Short mmCIF file of C-alpha atoms in Angstrom, two decimals:
data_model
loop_
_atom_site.label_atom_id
_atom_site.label_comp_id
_atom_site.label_asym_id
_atom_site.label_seq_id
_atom_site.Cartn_x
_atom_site.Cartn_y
_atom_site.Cartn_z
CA UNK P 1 3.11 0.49 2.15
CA UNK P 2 2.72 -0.89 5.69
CA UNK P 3 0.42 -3.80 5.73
CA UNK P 4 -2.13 -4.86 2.91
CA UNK P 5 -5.61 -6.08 3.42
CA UNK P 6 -6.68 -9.43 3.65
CA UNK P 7 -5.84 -11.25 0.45
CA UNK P 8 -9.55 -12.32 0.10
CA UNK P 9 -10.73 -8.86 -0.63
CA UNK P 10 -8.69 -7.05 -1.84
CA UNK P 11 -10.86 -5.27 -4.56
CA UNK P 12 -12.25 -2.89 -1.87
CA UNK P 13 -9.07 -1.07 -1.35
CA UNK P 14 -9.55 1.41 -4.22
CA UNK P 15 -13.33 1.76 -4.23
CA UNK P 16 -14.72 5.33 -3.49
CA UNK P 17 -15.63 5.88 0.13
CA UNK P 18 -17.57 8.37 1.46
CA UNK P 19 -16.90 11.85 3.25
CA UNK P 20 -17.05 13.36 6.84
CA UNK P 21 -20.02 15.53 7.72
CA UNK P 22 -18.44 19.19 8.29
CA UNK P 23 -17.02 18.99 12.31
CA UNK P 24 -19.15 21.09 13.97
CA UNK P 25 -22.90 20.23 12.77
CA UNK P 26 -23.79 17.88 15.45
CA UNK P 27 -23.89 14.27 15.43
CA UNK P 28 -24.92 12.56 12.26
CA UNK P 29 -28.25 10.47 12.09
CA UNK P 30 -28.07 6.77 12.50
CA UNK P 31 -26.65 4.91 15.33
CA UNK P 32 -24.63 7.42 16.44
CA UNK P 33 -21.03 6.58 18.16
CA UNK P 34 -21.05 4.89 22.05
CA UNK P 35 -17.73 7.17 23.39
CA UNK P 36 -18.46 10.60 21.96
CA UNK P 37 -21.41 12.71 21.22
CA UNK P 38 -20.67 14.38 18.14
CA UNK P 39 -18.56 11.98 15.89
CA UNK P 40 -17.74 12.76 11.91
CA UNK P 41 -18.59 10.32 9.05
CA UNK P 42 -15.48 9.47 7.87
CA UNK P 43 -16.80 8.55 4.12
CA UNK P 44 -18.75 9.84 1.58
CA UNK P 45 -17.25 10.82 -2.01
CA UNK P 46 -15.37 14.18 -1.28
CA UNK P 47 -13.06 12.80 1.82
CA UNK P 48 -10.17 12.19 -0.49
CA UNK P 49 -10.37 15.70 -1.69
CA UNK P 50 -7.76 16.97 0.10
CA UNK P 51 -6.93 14.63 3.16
CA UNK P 52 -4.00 17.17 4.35
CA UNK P 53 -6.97 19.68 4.82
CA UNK P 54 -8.92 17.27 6.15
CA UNK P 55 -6.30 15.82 8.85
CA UNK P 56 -5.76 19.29 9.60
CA UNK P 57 -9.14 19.81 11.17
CA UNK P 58 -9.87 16.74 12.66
CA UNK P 59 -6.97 17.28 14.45
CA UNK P 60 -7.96 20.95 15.66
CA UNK P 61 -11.55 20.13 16.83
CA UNK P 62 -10.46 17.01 18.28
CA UNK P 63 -7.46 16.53 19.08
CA UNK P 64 -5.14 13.26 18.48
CA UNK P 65 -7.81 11.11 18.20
CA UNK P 66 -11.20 11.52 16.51
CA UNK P 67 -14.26 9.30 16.82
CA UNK P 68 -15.60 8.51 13.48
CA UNK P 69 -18.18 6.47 11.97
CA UNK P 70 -17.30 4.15 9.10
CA UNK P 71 -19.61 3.23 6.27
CA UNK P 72 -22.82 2.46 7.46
CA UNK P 73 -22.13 4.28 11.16
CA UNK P 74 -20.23 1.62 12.81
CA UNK P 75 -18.31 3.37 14.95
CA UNK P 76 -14.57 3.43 15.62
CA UNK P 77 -11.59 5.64 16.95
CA UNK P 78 -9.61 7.84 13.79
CA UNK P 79 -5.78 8.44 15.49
CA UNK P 80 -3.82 10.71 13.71
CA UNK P 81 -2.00 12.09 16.10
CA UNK P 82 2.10 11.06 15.49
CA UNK P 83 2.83 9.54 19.20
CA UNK P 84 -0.36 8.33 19.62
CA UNK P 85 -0.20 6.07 16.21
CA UNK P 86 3.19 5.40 17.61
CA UNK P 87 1.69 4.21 20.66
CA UNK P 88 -0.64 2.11 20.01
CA UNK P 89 1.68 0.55 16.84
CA UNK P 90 4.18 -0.02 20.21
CA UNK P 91 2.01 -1.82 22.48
CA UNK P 92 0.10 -5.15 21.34
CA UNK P 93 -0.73 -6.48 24.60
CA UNK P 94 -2.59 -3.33 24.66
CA UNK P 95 -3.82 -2.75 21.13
CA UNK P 96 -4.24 -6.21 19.38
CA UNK P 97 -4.50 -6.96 15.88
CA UNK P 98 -7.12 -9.87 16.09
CA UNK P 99 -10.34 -8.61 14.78
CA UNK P 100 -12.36 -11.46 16.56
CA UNK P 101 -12.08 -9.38 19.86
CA UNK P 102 -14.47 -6.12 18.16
CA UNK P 103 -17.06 -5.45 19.82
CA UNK P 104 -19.18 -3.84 17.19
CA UNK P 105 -19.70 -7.45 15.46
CA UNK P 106 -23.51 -7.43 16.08
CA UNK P 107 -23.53 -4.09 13.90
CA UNK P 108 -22.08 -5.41 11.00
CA UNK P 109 -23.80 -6.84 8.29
CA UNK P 110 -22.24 -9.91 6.18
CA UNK P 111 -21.97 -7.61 2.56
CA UNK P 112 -20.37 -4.36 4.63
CA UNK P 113 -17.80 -2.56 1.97
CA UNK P 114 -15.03 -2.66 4.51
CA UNK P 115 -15.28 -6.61 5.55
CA UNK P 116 -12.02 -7.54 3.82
CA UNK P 117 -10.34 -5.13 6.14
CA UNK P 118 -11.68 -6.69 9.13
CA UNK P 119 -12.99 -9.89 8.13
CA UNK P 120 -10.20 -12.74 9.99
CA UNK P 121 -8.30 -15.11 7.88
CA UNK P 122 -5.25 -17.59 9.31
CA UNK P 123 -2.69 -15.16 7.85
CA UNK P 124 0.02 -13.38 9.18
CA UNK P 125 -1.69 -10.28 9.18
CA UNK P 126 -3.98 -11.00 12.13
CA UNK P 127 -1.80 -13.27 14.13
CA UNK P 128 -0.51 -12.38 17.55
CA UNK P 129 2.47 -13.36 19.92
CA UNK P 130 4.66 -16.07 18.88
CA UNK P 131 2.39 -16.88 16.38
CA UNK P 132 3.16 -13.87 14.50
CA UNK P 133 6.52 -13.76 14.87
CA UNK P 134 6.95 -17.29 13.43
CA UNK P 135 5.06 -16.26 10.74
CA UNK P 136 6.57 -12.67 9.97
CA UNK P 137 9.89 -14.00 10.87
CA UNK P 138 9.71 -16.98 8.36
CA UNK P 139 8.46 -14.47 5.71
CA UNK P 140 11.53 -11.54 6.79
CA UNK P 141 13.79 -14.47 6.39
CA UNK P 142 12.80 -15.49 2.73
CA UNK P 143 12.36 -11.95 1.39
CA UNK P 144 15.94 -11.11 3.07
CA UNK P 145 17.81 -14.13 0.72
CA UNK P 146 16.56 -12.18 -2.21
CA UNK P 147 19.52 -10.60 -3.94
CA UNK P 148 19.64 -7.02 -4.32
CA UNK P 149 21.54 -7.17 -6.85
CA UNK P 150 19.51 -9.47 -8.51
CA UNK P 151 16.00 -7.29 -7.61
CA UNK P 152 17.59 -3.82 -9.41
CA UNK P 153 18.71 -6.65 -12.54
CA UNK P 154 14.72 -8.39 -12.92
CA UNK P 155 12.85 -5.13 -12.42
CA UNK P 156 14.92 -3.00 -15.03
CA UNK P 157 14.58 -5.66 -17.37
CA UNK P 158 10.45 -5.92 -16.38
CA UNK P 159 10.84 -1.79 -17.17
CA UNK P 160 12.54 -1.86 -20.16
CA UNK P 161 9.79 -4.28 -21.13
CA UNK P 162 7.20 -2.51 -20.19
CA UNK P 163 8.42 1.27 -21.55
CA UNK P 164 9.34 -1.18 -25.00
CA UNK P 165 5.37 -1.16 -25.17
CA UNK P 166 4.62 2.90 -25.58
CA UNK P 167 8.16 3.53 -25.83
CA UNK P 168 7.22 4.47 -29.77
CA UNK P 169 4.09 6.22 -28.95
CA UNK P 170 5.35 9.39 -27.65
CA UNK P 171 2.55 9.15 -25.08
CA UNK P 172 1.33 7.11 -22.33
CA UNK P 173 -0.97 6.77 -19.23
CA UNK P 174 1.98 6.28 -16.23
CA UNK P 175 -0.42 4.47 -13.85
CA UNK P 176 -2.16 1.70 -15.76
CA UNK P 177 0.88 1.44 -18.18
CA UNK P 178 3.28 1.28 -15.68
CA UNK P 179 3.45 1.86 -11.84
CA UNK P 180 0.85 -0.31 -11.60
CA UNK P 181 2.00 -3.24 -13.52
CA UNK P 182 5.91 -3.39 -12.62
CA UNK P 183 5.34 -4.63 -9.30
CA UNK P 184 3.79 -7.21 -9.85
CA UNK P 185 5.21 -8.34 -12.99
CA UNK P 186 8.47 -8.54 -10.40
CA UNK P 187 6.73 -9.93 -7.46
CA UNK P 188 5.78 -12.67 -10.23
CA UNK P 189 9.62 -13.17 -11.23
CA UNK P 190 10.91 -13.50 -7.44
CA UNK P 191 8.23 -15.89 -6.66
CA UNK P 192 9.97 -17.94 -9.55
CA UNK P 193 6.28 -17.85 -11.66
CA UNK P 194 6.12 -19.17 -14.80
CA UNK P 195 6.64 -16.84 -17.75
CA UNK P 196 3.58 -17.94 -19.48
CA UNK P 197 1.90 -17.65 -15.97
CA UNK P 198 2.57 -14.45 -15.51
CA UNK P 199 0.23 -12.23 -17.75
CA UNK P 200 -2.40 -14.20 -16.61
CA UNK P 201 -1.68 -13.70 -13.28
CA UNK P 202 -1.65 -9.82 -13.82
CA UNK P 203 -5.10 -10.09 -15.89
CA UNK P 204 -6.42 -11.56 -12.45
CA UNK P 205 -4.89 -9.22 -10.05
CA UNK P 206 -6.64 -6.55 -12.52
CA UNK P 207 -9.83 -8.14 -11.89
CA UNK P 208 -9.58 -8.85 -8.16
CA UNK P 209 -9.51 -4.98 -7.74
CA UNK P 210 -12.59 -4.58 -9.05
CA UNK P 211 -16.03 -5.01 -7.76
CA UNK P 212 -18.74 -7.91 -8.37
CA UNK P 213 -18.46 -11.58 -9.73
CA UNK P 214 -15.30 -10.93 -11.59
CA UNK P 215 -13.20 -9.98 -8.61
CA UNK P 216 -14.23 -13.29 -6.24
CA UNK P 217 -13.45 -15.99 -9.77
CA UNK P 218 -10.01 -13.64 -10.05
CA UNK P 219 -9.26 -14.16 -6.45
CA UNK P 220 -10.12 -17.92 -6.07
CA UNK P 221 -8.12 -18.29 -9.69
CA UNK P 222 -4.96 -16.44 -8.00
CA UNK P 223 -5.45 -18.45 -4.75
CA UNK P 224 -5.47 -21.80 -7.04
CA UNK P 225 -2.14 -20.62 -8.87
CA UNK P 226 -0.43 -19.93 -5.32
CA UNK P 227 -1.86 -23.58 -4.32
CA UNK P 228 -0.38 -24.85 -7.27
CA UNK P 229 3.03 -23.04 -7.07
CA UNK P 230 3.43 -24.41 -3.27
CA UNK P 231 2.77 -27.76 -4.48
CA UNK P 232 5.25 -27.73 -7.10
CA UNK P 233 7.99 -26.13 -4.80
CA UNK P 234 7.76 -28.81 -2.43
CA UNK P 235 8.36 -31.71 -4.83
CA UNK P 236 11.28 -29.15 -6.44
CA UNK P 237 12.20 -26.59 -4.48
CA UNK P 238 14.05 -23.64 -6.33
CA UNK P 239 15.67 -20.15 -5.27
CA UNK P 240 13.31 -18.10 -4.91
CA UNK P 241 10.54 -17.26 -2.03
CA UNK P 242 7.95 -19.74 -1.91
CA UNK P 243 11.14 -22.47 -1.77
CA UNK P 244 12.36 -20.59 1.39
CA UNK P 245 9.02 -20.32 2.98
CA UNK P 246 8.01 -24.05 2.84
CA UNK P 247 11.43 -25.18 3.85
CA UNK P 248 11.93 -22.59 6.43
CA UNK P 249 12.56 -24.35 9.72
CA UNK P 250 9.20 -22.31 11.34
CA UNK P 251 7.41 -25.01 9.58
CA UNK P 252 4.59 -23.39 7.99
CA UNK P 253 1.97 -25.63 6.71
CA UNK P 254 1.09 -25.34 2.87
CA UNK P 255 -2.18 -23.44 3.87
CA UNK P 256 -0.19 -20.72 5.51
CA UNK P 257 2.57 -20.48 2.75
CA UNK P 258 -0.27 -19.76 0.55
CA UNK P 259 -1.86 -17.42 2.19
CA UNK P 260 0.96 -15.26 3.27
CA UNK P 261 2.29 -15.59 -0.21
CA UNK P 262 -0.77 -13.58 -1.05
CA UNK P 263 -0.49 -11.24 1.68
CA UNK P 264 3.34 -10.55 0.44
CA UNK P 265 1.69 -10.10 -3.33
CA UNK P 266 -0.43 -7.66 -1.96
CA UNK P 267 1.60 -5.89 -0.08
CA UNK P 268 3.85 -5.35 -3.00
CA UNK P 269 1.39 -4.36 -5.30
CA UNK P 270 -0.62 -1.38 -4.85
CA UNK P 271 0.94 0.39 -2.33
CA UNK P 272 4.11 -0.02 -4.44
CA UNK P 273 2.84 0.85 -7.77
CA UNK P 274 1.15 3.96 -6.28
CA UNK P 275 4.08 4.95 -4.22
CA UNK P 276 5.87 5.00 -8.19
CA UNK P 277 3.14 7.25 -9.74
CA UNK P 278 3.14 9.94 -6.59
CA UNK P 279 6.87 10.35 -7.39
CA UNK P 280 6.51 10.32 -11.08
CA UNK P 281 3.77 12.61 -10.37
CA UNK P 282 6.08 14.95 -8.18
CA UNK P 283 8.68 14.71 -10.12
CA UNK P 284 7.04 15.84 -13.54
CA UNK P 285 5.43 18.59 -11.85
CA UNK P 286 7.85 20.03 -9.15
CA UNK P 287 10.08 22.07 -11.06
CA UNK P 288 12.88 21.46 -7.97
CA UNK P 289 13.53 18.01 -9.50
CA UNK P 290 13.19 18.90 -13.56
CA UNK P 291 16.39 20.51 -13.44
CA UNK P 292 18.08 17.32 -11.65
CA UNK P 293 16.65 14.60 -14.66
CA UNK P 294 19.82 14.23 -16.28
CA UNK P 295 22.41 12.59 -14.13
CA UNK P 296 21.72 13.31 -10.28
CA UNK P 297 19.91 10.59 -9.10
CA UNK P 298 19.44 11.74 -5.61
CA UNK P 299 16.87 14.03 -6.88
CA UNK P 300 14.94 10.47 -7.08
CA UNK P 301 15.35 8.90 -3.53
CA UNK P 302 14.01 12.74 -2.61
CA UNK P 303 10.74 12.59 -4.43
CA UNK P 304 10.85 8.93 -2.95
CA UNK P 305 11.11 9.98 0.97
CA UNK P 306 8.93 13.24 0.28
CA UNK P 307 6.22 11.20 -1.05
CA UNK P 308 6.02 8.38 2.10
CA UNK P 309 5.39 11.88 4.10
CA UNK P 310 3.30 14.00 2.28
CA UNK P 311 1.25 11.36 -0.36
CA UNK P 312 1.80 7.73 1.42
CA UNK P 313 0.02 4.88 -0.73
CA UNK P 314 -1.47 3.55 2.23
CA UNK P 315 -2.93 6.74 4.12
CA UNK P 316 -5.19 4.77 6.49
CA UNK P 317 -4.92 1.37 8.07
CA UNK P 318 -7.63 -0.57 9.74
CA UNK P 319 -6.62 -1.04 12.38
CA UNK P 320 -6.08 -2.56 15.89
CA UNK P 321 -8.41 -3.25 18.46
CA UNK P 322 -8.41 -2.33 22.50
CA UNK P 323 -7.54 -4.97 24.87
CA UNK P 324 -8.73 -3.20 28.17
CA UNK P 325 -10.34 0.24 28.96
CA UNK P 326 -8.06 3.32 28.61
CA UNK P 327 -7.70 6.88 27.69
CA UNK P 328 -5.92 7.60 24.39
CA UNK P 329 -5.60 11.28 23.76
CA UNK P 330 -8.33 12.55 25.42
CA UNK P 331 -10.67 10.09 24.36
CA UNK P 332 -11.97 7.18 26.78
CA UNK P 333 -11.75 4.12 24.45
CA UNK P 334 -13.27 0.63 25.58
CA UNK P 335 -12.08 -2.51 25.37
CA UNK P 336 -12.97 -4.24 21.61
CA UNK P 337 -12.93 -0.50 20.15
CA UNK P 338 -11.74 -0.30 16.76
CA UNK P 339 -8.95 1.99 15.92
CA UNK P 340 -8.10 3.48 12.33
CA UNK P 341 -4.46 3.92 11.95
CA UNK P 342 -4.38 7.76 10.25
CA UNK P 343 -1.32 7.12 8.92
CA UNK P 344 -1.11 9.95 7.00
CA UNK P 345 -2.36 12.27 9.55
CA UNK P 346 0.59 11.56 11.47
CA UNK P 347 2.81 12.02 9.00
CA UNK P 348 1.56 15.54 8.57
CA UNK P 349 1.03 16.11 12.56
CA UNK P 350 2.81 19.52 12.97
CA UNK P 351 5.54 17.36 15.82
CA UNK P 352 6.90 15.48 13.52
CA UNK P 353 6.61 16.96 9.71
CA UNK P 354 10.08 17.63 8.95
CA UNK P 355 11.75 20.59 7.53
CA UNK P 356 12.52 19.64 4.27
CA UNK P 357 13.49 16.51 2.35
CA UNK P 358 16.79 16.37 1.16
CA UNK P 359 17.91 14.43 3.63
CA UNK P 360 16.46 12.01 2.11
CA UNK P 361 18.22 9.13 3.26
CA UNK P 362 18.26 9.81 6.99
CA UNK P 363 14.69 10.90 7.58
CA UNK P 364 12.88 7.83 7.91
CA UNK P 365 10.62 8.90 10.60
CA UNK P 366 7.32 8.78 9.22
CA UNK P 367 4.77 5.77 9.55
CA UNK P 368 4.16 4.46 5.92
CA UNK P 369 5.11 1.17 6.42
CA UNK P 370 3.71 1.22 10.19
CA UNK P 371 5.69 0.46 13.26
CA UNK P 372 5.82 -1.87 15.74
CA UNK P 373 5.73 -6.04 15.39
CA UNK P 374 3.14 -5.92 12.23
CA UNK P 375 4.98 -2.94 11.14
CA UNK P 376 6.07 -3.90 6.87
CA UNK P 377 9.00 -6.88 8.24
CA UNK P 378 12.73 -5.87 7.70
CA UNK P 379 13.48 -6.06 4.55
CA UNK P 380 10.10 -5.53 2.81
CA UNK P 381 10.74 -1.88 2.90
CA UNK P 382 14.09 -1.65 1.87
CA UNK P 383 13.18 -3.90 -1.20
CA UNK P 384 10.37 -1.93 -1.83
CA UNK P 385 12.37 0.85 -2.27
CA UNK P 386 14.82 -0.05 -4.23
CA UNK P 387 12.09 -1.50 -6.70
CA UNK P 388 10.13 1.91 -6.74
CA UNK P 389 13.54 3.77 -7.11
CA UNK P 390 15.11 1.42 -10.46
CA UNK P 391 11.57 1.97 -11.60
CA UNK P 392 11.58 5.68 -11.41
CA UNK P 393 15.19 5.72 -12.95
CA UNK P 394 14.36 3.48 -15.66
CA UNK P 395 11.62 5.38 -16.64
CA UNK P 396 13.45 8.48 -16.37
CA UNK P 397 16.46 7.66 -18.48
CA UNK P 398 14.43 5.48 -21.42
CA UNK P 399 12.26 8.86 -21.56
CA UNK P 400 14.60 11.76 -20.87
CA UNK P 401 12.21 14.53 -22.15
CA UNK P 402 9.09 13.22 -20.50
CA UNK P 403 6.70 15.79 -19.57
CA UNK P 404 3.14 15.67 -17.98
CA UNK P 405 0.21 15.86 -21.01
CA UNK P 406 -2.08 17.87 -18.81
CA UNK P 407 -1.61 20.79 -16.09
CA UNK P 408 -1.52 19.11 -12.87
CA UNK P 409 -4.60 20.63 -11.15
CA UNK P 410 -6.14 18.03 -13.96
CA UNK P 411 -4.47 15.15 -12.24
CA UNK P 412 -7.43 13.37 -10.29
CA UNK P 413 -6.93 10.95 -7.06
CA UNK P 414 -8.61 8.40 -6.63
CA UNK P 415 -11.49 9.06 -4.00
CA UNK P 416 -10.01 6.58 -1.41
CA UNK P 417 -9.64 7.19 2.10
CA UNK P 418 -7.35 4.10 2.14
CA UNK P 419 -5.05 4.06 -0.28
CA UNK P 420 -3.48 7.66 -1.98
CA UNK P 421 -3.12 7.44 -5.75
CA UNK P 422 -3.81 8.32 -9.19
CA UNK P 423 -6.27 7.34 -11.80
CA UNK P 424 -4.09 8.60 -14.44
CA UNK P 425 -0.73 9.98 -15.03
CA UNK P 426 -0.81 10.85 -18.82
CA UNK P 427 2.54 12.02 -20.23
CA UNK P 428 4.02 13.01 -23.87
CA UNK P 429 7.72 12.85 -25.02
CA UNK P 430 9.54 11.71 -27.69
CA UNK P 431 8.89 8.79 -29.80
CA UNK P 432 12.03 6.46 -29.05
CA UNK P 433 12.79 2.92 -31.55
CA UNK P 434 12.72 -0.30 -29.51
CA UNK P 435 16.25 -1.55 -29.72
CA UNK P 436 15.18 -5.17 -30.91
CA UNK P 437 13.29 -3.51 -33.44
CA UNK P 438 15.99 -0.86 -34.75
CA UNK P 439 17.88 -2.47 -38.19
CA UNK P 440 21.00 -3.75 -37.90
CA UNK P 441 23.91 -1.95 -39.26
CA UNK P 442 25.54 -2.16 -42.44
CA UNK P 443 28.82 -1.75 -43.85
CA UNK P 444 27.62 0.17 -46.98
CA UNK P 445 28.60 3.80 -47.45
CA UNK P 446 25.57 6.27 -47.12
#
């Protein structure tokens, strides 16, 4: 949820990162970090073990905000403390989103792992002012045309598709079967893509998440098909979002309808399909919601809302950058400072976890999709939601006996400290008969 990275890279988003050195053993080697002494490595490949742990003593040695070093020791600011992501999310004039004004450019070399999170593009996601809000607005406006009605009808049918494919199996892999196709394969439909576009277009995506040559020829091949689309849409303009966006009075040129198209693909895709295996995940393994399969629903929007605060897809967000000197926390941060958006971390800050979550529909406190003016635009997250719910029902009524295939402890997440998500979600039940396939009835006795 919240925003994605920049559409040019985003095949770093699920690559391992590395792990904090243990608080307390003096500052690392290297370059070292210009506002604090003794600041933690915030990668290596056991941070993802257990972020709530992790959150949990970052916060006690250092309060709401930690400084950190990124891969390779540049440094930056973590915050993870709930008011003080708040904060910051709340004030642009005082924590901007363009990354041109970092002052740790010098220290960054052209291949660093974590250039497509910083690395500016004319998009949305690093304009400012009324720049931005012509931009988000014109986006808001297209997504909010899209009938809901409409949304629940496409991705059911992309589910029932999809569940047609293992459906007869009696076993399948949740993640790269499902969660992580369906949002796309929907994104695909409301952008009005050709059918026979559209498993290509999912083939690339694949690719772009990956690392080396593949993933830049899958991106400029996806960029190409976006070029294309807006092209065609302007010469015939249809119902669906690219129409709105390139004859949305804002006036976007076709550069920046194709690049925010990508940024709204993006968004949609990973953080969605992970957001859709966590709750599968919860909800095959929490025995609270078992005994609700059959017939309560609200038993979904729970796993839903619990999810966003205790496994959000997107548990770190780079970031925002310091406009002047100030304190935040009780850290002295200077101006061009990078700050990581802990996310997570303030979802789980001890002031704001709630009680419990079955009030499921009311509690929408937490910060998955971010806050403030590049906050996820209204209705991003309300579509999002109702895709990752009809996606969890489908699933869930097609597959009424479906049960984990391994204890849950086996479950491994990916070692991201980005993104929160499976690399599996393997899961038995009973073999089920495609309806196209079944025979058609007879009027012959038995």
């Amino acid at each position: 949820m919240t925003q994605p990275v920049a559409p040019s890279a985003a095949q770093s988003a699920t690559q391992p990162v590395p792990a904090p050195a243990p608080p307390g053993d003096g500052p690392p080697p290297g370059r070292g970090h210009p506002g604090h002494p003794q600041p933690v490595r915030l990668y290596g490949p056991h941070v993802a073990d257990d972020p709530a742990e992790l959150y949990r003593t970052l916060r006690e040695r250092y309060g709401p905000v930690v400084p950190i070093l990124l891969d390779g020791d540049v440094p930056a600011w973590f915050v993870l403390g709930y008011r003080e992501v708040n904060h910051v999310t709340s004030n642009p004039r005082l924590f901007a989103r363009d990354c041109r004004r970092w002052n740790a450019w010098d220290l960054i070399p052209g291949d660093w792992p974590l250039m497509p999170y910083v690395g500016w593009t004319p998009s949305v996601m690093f304009a400012e002012g009324p720049e931005h809000q012509r931009r988000a607005g014109a986006i808001g406006d297209a997504l909010d045309e899209v009938s809901r009605a409409e949304l629940v009808t496409v991705c059911r049918a992309e589910a029932d598709k999809l569940i047609d494919e293992f459906a007869g199996a009696g076993e399948a892999d949740l993640v790269a079967q499902y969660s992580h196709r369906i949002p796309l394969l929907v994104v695909a439909r409301l952008f009005g893509l050709p059918g026979a576009d559209i498993p290509v277009l999912v083939q690339d995506v694949a690719e772009s998440l990956d690392v080396g040559d593949k993933a830049i020829a899958a991106h400029q091949r996806i960029h190409a098909r976006m070029q294309r689309l807006v092209q065609d849409r302007k010469h015939l303009p249809r119902s669906d979002v690219p129409s709105r966006l390139i004859h949305h009075p804002a006036g976007l040129s076709d550069d920046e309808v194709v690049i925010d198209l990508l940024v709204v693909m993006a968004a949609a895709q990973q953080p969605t399909g992970n957001w859709i295996g966590n709750a599968l995940r919860l909800m095959l393994s929490d025995d609270s919601f078992s005994v609700t399969f059959q017939g309560n629903r609200r038993s979904v929007g729970e796993a839903l809302s619990e999810v966003l605060w205790e496994d959000t897809p997107t548990q770190n967000f780079i970031g925002r950058w310091a406009v002047h000197d100030c304190r935040l926390g009780d850290q002295r941060v200077r101006r061009g400072d990078l700050l990581v958006l802990g996310l997570a971390a303030a979802n789980a800050d001890p002031q704001a976890q709630p009680e419990s979550y079955s009030d499921a529909a009311a509690n929408r406190a937490h910060m998955s999709f971010g806050k403030g003016e590049h906050g996820c635009p209204f209705p991003a997250p309300e579509l999002a939601e109702l895709l990752a719910r009809t996606a969890v029902e489908a699933l869930l009524d097609r597959l009424p006996d479906v049960r984990l295939a391994v204890p849950v402890d086996d479950l491994e997440w990916r070692p991201s400290v980005w993104m929160r998500g499976l690399f599996t979600l393997p899961v038995v039940f009973s073999p089920t008969l495609d309806l196209a396939d079944a025979p058609a009835p007879t009027d012959e006795e038995p």
